[in-house]
Amino acid sequence: MHGYGPTPQQQTTSRPSPATLTTVRVILVTATVLSCGLLGWVAMLRLAIVTRRPRDWVLLVVVMVLNAALFAFIVSTPDDPDDMSDASVLLMLLWIVALLAGVITYYLYVEIRHYSSLRSLGSPPPYTAPAPPAPLPYQQHPAQQHHQQRQQQHQQPQPNPYTVQTPPPTPTPAPQRLDQVRAELDELSDYLRKENREGEGR
């Protein structure tokens, strides 16, 4: 099961790991050396299958012919090494050494170069899933909104209905204003008394 985006494509060809390649090379080289070159065709067969080049297939046939000729030469020699001539011994040794050196050197050089070129070309970039879409703005459920509103109401201070609100104090007139009014009243009363007296004298 995959995430967002298209399904990643499988690679059509799987490249062996470096450890696997090293193990295969060691096995083929060891088999070629222990068989005195008679199993050199196995390494050449793997090389032809890996590279798929006509030249490697031709060399595979050449190595198989040389291996068959070497095997026939060894079989034709006397069983007792002392009965062999020096020329025969030298020819057989040169044949084996040339076959070993040629097969092992060519096999390792071409195969290492082949996989190095594949590695330099680079494998397709690894699949990376696209980023998931941005989450939508958080929306609360109506019940949660109602609960949050009730909490906010509880947190706000509620007015106490039993508290008596005292009316604001009425401003008292300044003492100077009272003295002025009192003086005016005194003057007015004196004036009225004076008028009354003058009226009675007439």
mmCIF file of C-alpha atoms in Angstrom:
data_model
loop_
_atom_site.group_PDB
_atom_site.id
_atom_site.type_symbol
_atom_site.label_atom_id
_atom_site.label_comp_id
_atom_site.label_asym_id
_atom_site.label_seq_id
_atom_site.Cartn_x
_atom_site.Cartn_y
_atom_site.Cartn_z
ATOM 1 C CA MET A 1 0.000 0.000 0.000
ATOM 2 C CA HIS A 2 1.457 3.316 -1.063
ATOM 3 C CA GLY A 3 0.900 6.870 0.088
ATOM 4 C CA TYR A 4 0.067 9.850 -1.994
ATOM 5 C CA GLY A 5 1.168 10.006 -5.589
ATOM 6 C CA PRO A 6 1.644 7.336 -8.245
ATOM 7 C CA THR A 7 2.905 3.861 -7.473
ATOM 8 C CA PRO A 8 6.712 3.650 -7.800
ATOM 9 C CA GLN A 9 7.861 1.618 -10.774
ATOM 10 C CA GLN A 10 9.969 -1.475 -10.222
ATOM 11 C CA GLN A 11 13.388 -1.492 -11.844
ATOM 12 C CA THR A 12 13.482 -3.887 -14.761
ATOM 13 C CA THR A 13 17.052 -5.030 -14.065
ATOM 14 C CA SER A 14 18.499 -5.598 -10.622
ATOM 15 C CA ARG A 15 22.181 -4.834 -10.147
ATOM 16 C CA PRO A 16 24.065 -7.199 -7.828
ATOM 17 C CA SER A 17 25.522 -5.725 -4.702
ATOM 18 C CA PRO A 18 29.319 -5.159 -4.511
ATOM 19 C CA ALA A 19 29.637 -7.985 -1.987
ATOM 20 C CA THR A 20 27.877 -10.416 -4.344
ATOM 21 C CA LEU A 21 30.063 -9.402 -7.279
ATOM 22 C CA THR A 22 33.222 -9.822 -5.225
ATOM 23 C CA THR A 23 32.143 -13.278 -4.043
ATOM 24 C CA VAL A 24 31.350 -14.454 -7.579
ATOM 25 C CA ARG A 25 34.687 -13.181 -8.889
ATOM 26 C CA VAL A 26 36.644 -14.907 -6.120
ATOM 27 C CA ILE A 27 34.861 -18.205 -6.779
ATOM 28 C CA LEU A 28 35.418 -18.103 -10.540
ATOM 29 C CA VAL A 29 39.080 -17.096 -10.280
ATOM 30 C CA THR A 30 39.731 -19.774 -7.643
ATOM 31 C CA ALA A 31 38.049 -22.444 -9.774
ATOM 32 C CA THR A 32 40.088 -21.393 -12.815
ATOM 33 C CA VAL A 33 43.378 -21.530 -10.913
ATOM 34 C CA LEU A 34 42.682 -24.853 -9.167
ATOM 35 C CA SER A 35 41.673 -26.457 -12.455
ATOM 36 C CA CYS A 36 44.854 -25.211 -14.146
ATOM 37 C CA GLY A 37 42.765 -23.170 -16.569
ATOM 38 C CA LEU A 38 40.446 -26.007 -17.625
ATOM 39 C CA LEU A 39 37.447 -24.224 -15.995
ATOM 40 C CA GLY A 40 38.344 -20.849 -17.432
ATOM 41 C CA TRP A 41 35.406 -21.149 -19.817
ATOM 42 C CA VAL A 42 33.027 -20.764 -16.817
ATOM 43 C CA ALA A 43 34.320 -17.260 -16.101
ATOM 44 C CA MET A 44 34.143 -16.380 -19.808
ATOM 45 C CA LEU A 45 30.571 -17.704 -20.002
ATOM 46 C CA ARG A 46 29.496 -15.467 -17.130
ATOM 47 C CA LEU A 47 31.249 -12.503 -18.761
ATOM 48 C CA ALA A 48 29.474 -13.096 -22.074
ATOM 49 C CA ILE A 49 26.105 -13.340 -20.314
ATOM 50 C CA VAL A 50 26.738 -10.142 -18.342
ATOM 51 C CA THR A 51 28.049 -7.958 -21.167
ATOM 52 C CA ARG A 52 26.093 -9.599 -24.056
ATOM 53 C CA ARG A 53 28.724 -8.484 -26.513
ATOM 54 C CA PRO A 54 29.555 -10.600 -29.568
ATOM 55 C CA ARG A 55 33.285 -10.295 -28.871
ATOM 56 C CA ASP A 56 32.903 -11.954 -25.473
ATOM 57 C CA TRP A 57 30.913 -14.815 -27.005
ATOM 58 C CA VAL A 58 33.671 -15.329 -29.578
ATOM 59 C CA LEU A 59 36.322 -15.334 -26.846
ATOM 60 C CA LEU A 60 34.250 -17.854 -24.920
ATOM 61 C CA VAL A 61 34.408 -20.220 -27.885
ATOM 62 C CA VAL A 62 38.176 -19.630 -28.215
ATOM 63 C CA VAL A 63 38.758 -20.410 -24.524
ATOM 64 C CA MET A 64 36.641 -23.566 -24.755
ATOM 65 C CA VAL A 65 38.684 -24.743 -27.742
ATOM 66 C CA LEU A 66 41.958 -24.039 -25.912
ATOM 67 C CA ASN A 67 40.658 -25.846 -22.815
ATOM 68 C CA ALA A 68 39.675 -28.869 -24.899
ATOM 69 C CA ALA A 69 43.070 -28.900 -26.622
ATOM 70 C CA LEU A 70 44.886 -28.585 -23.287
ATOM 71 C CA PHE A 71 42.845 -31.420 -21.826
ATOM 72 C CA ALA A 72 43.645 -33.589 -24.851
ATOM 73 C CA PHE A 73 47.339 -32.730 -24.565
ATOM 74 C CA ILE A 74 47.401 -33.634 -20.865
ATOM 75 C CA VAL A 75 45.649 -36.930 -21.526
ATOM 76 C CA SER A 76 48.116 -37.779 -24.310
ATOM 77 C CA THR A 77 51.162 -37.293 -22.103
ATOM 78 C CA PRO A 78 52.710 -40.303 -20.328
ATOM 79 C CA ASP A 79 51.477 -41.116 -16.867
ATOM 80 C CA ASP A 80 54.998 -40.932 -15.475
ATOM 81 C CA PRO A 81 56.255 -37.324 -15.477
ATOM 82 C CA ASP A 82 59.821 -38.612 -15.897
ATOM 83 C CA ASP A 83 58.911 -39.989 -19.317
ATOM 84 C CA MET A 84 57.837 -36.556 -20.558
ATOM 85 C CA SER A 85 60.270 -34.530 -22.593
ATOM 86 C CA ASP A 86 61.396 -31.125 -21.475
ATOM 87 C CA ALA A 87 59.737 -29.522 -24.471
ATOM 88 C CA SER A 88 56.392 -31.127 -23.607
ATOM 89 C CA VAL A 89 56.622 -30.002 -19.983
ATOM 90 C CA LEU A 90 57.569 -26.470 -20.990
ATOM 91 C CA LEU A 91 54.798 -26.300 -23.568
ATOM 92 C CA MET A 92 52.204 -27.499 -21.075
ATOM 93 C CA LEU A 93 53.344 -25.010 -18.428
ATOM 94 C CA LEU A 94 53.326 -22.095 -20.842
ATOM 95 C CA TRP A 95 49.910 -23.159 -22.096
ATOM 96 C CA ILE A 96 48.461 -23.294 -18.581
ATOM 97 C CA VAL A 97 50.061 -20.003 -17.459
ATOM 98 C CA ALA A 98 48.976 -18.155 -20.599
ATOM 99 C CA LEU A 99 45.440 -19.508 -20.296
ATOM 100 C CA LEU A 100 45.225 -18.620 -16.598
ATOM 101 C CA ALA A 101 46.665 -15.141 -17.022
ATOM 102 C CA GLY A 102 44.598 -14.361 -20.110
ATOM 103 C CA VAL A 103 41.241 -15.583 -18.782
ATOM 104 C CA ILE A 104 41.577 -14.121 -15.268
ATOM 105 C CA THR A 105 42.938 -10.751 -16.405
ATOM 106 C CA TYR A 106 40.402 -10.285 -19.179
ATOM 107 C CA TYR A 107 37.460 -11.484 -17.072
ATOM 108 C CA LEU A 108 38.195 -9.224 -14.106
ATOM 109 C CA TYR A 109 39.055 -6.186 -16.250
ATOM 110 C CA VAL A 110 35.981 -6.338 -18.465
ATOM 111 C CA GLU A 111 33.484 -7.191 -15.720
ATOM 112 C CA ILE A 112 34.738 -4.503 -13.328
ATOM 113 C CA ARG A 113 34.715 -1.957 -16.155
ATOM 114 C CA HIS A 114 31.207 -3.040 -17.181
ATOM 115 C CA TYR A 115 29.685 -2.531 -13.726
ATOM 116 C CA SER A 116 31.655 0.683 -13.190
ATOM 117 C CA SER A 117 30.160 2.119 -16.371
ATOM 118 C CA LEU A 118 26.681 1.154 -15.205
ATOM 119 C CA ARG A 119 27.332 2.842 -11.888
ATOM 120 C CA SER A 120 28.652 6.003 -13.569
ATOM 121 C CA LEU A 121 25.526 6.243 -15.701
ATOM 122 C CA GLY A 122 23.602 6.382 -12.474
ATOM 123 C CA SER A 123 20.482 4.609 -11.483
ATOM 124 C CA PRO A 124 17.121 6.354 -11.705
ATOM 125 C CA PRO A 125 16.524 8.662 -8.770
ATOM 126 C CA PRO A 126 14.839 6.989 -5.814
ATOM 127 C CA TYR A 127 11.112 7.407 -5.595
ATOM 128 C CA THR A 128 10.044 10.077 -3.174
ATOM 129 C CA ALA A 129 6.416 10.419 -2.334
ATOM 130 C CA PRO A 130 5.044 13.922 -2.808
ATOM 131 C CA ALA A 131 4.315 15.873 0.291
ATOM 132 C CA PRO A 132 0.782 15.359 1.651
ATOM 133 C CA PRO A 133 -1.646 18.219 1.112
ATOM 134 C CA ALA A 134 -1.660 20.941 3.718
ATOM 135 C CA PRO A 135 -4.188 20.269 6.491
ATOM 136 C CA LEU A 136 -7.365 22.301 6.442
ATOM 137 C CA PRO A 137 -7.841 24.964 9.128
ATOM 138 C CA TYR A 138 -8.893 23.443 12.388
ATOM 139 C CA GLN A 139 -12.646 23.424 12.756
ATOM 140 C CA GLN A 140 -14.186 22.685 16.103
ATOM 141 C CA HIS A 141 -17.280 20.618 16.531
ATOM 142 C CA PRO A 142 -20.392 22.665 17.528
ATOM 143 C CA ALA A 143 -20.461 20.893 20.873
ATOM 144 C CA GLN A 144 -16.828 21.827 21.487
ATOM 145 C CA GLN A 145 -17.508 25.442 20.527
ATOM 146 C CA HIS A 146 -20.464 25.562 22.953
ATOM 147 C CA HIS A 147 -18.329 24.044 25.722
ATOM 148 C CA GLN A 148 -15.528 26.555 25.061
ATOM 149 C CA GLN A 149 -17.983 29.474 25.140
ATOM 150 C CA ARG A 150 -19.370 28.265 28.470
ATOM 151 C CA GLN A 151 -15.845 28.059 29.876
ATOM 152 C CA GLN A 152 -15.149 31.622 28.758
ATOM 153 C CA GLN A 153 -18.392 32.786 30.383
ATOM 154 C CA HIS A 154 -17.411 31.098 33.639
ATOM 155 C CA GLN A 155 -14.011 32.725 33.536
ATOM 156 C CA GLN A 156 -15.469 36.233 33.095
ATOM 157 C CA PRO A 157 -16.450 37.914 36.430
ATOM 158 C CA GLN A 158 -20.207 37.852 36.981
ATOM 159 C CA PRO A 159 -21.930 40.866 38.637
ATOM 160 C CA ASN A 160 -23.324 40.234 42.125
ATOM 161 C CA PRO A 161 -27.095 40.937 42.124
ATOM 162 C CA TYR A 162 -27.148 41.466 45.946
ATOM 163 C CA THR A 163 -24.729 44.334 46.018
ATOM 164 C CA VAL A 164 -26.429 47.761 46.575
ATOM 165 C CA GLN A 165 -25.256 50.376 44.196
ATOM 166 C CA THR A 166 -24.767 53.663 46.002
ATOM 167 C CA PRO A 167 -25.678 56.767 44.022
ATOM 168 C CA PRO A 168 -22.850 59.060 43.229
ATOM 169 C CA PRO A 169 -22.438 61.839 45.829
ATOM 170 C CA THR A 170 -23.967 65.156 44.884
ATOM 171 C CA PRO A 171 -21.454 67.879 44.653
ATOM 172 C CA THR A 172 -21.707 70.355 47.496
ATOM 173 C CA PRO A 173 -21.445 74.070 46.659
ATOM 174 C CA ALA A 174 -18.252 75.657 47.533
ATOM 175 C CA PRO A 175 -18.186 77.705 50.793
ATOM 176 C CA GLN A 176 -17.409 80.874 48.893
ATOM 177 C CA ARG A 177 -20.605 80.558 46.880
ATOM 178 C CA LEU A 178 -22.651 80.197 50.089
ATOM 179 C CA ASP A 179 -21.080 83.282 51.616
ATOM 180 C CA GLN A 180 -21.826 85.265 48.491
ATOM 181 C CA VAL A 181 -25.492 84.229 48.452
ATOM 182 C CA ARG A 182 -25.825 84.972 52.145
ATOM 183 C CA ALA A 183 -24.339 88.453 51.670
ATOM 184 C CA GLU A 184 -26.711 89.174 48.800
ATOM 185 C CA LEU A 185 -29.661 88.083 50.921
ATOM 186 C CA ASP A 186 -28.544 90.308 53.759
ATOM 187 C CA GLU A 187 -28.256 93.256 51.417
ATOM 188 C CA LEU A 188 -31.664 92.569 50.011
ATOM 189 C CA SER A 189 -33.251 92.379 53.455
ATOM 190 C CA ASP A 190 -31.564 95.615 54.519
ATOM 191 C CA TYR A 191 -32.806 97.312 51.408
ATOM 192 C CA LEU A 192 -36.369 96.131 52.029
ATOM 193 C CA ARG A 193 -36.263 97.330 55.625
ATOM 194 C CA LYS A 194 -35.020 100.688 54.502
ATOM 195 C CA GLU A 195 -37.830 101.007 51.987
ATOM 196 C CA ASN A 196 -40.395 100.090 54.602
ATOM 197 C CA ARG A 197 -39.096 102.729 56.965
ATOM 198 C CA GLU A 198 -39.202 105.442 54.375
ATOM 199 C CA GLY A 199 -42.721 104.507 53.478
ATOM 200 C CA GLU A 200 -43.871 104.744 57.067
ATOM 201 C CA GLY A 201 -42.246 108.181 57.527
ATOM 202 C CA ARG A 202 -44.220 109.604 54.628
#
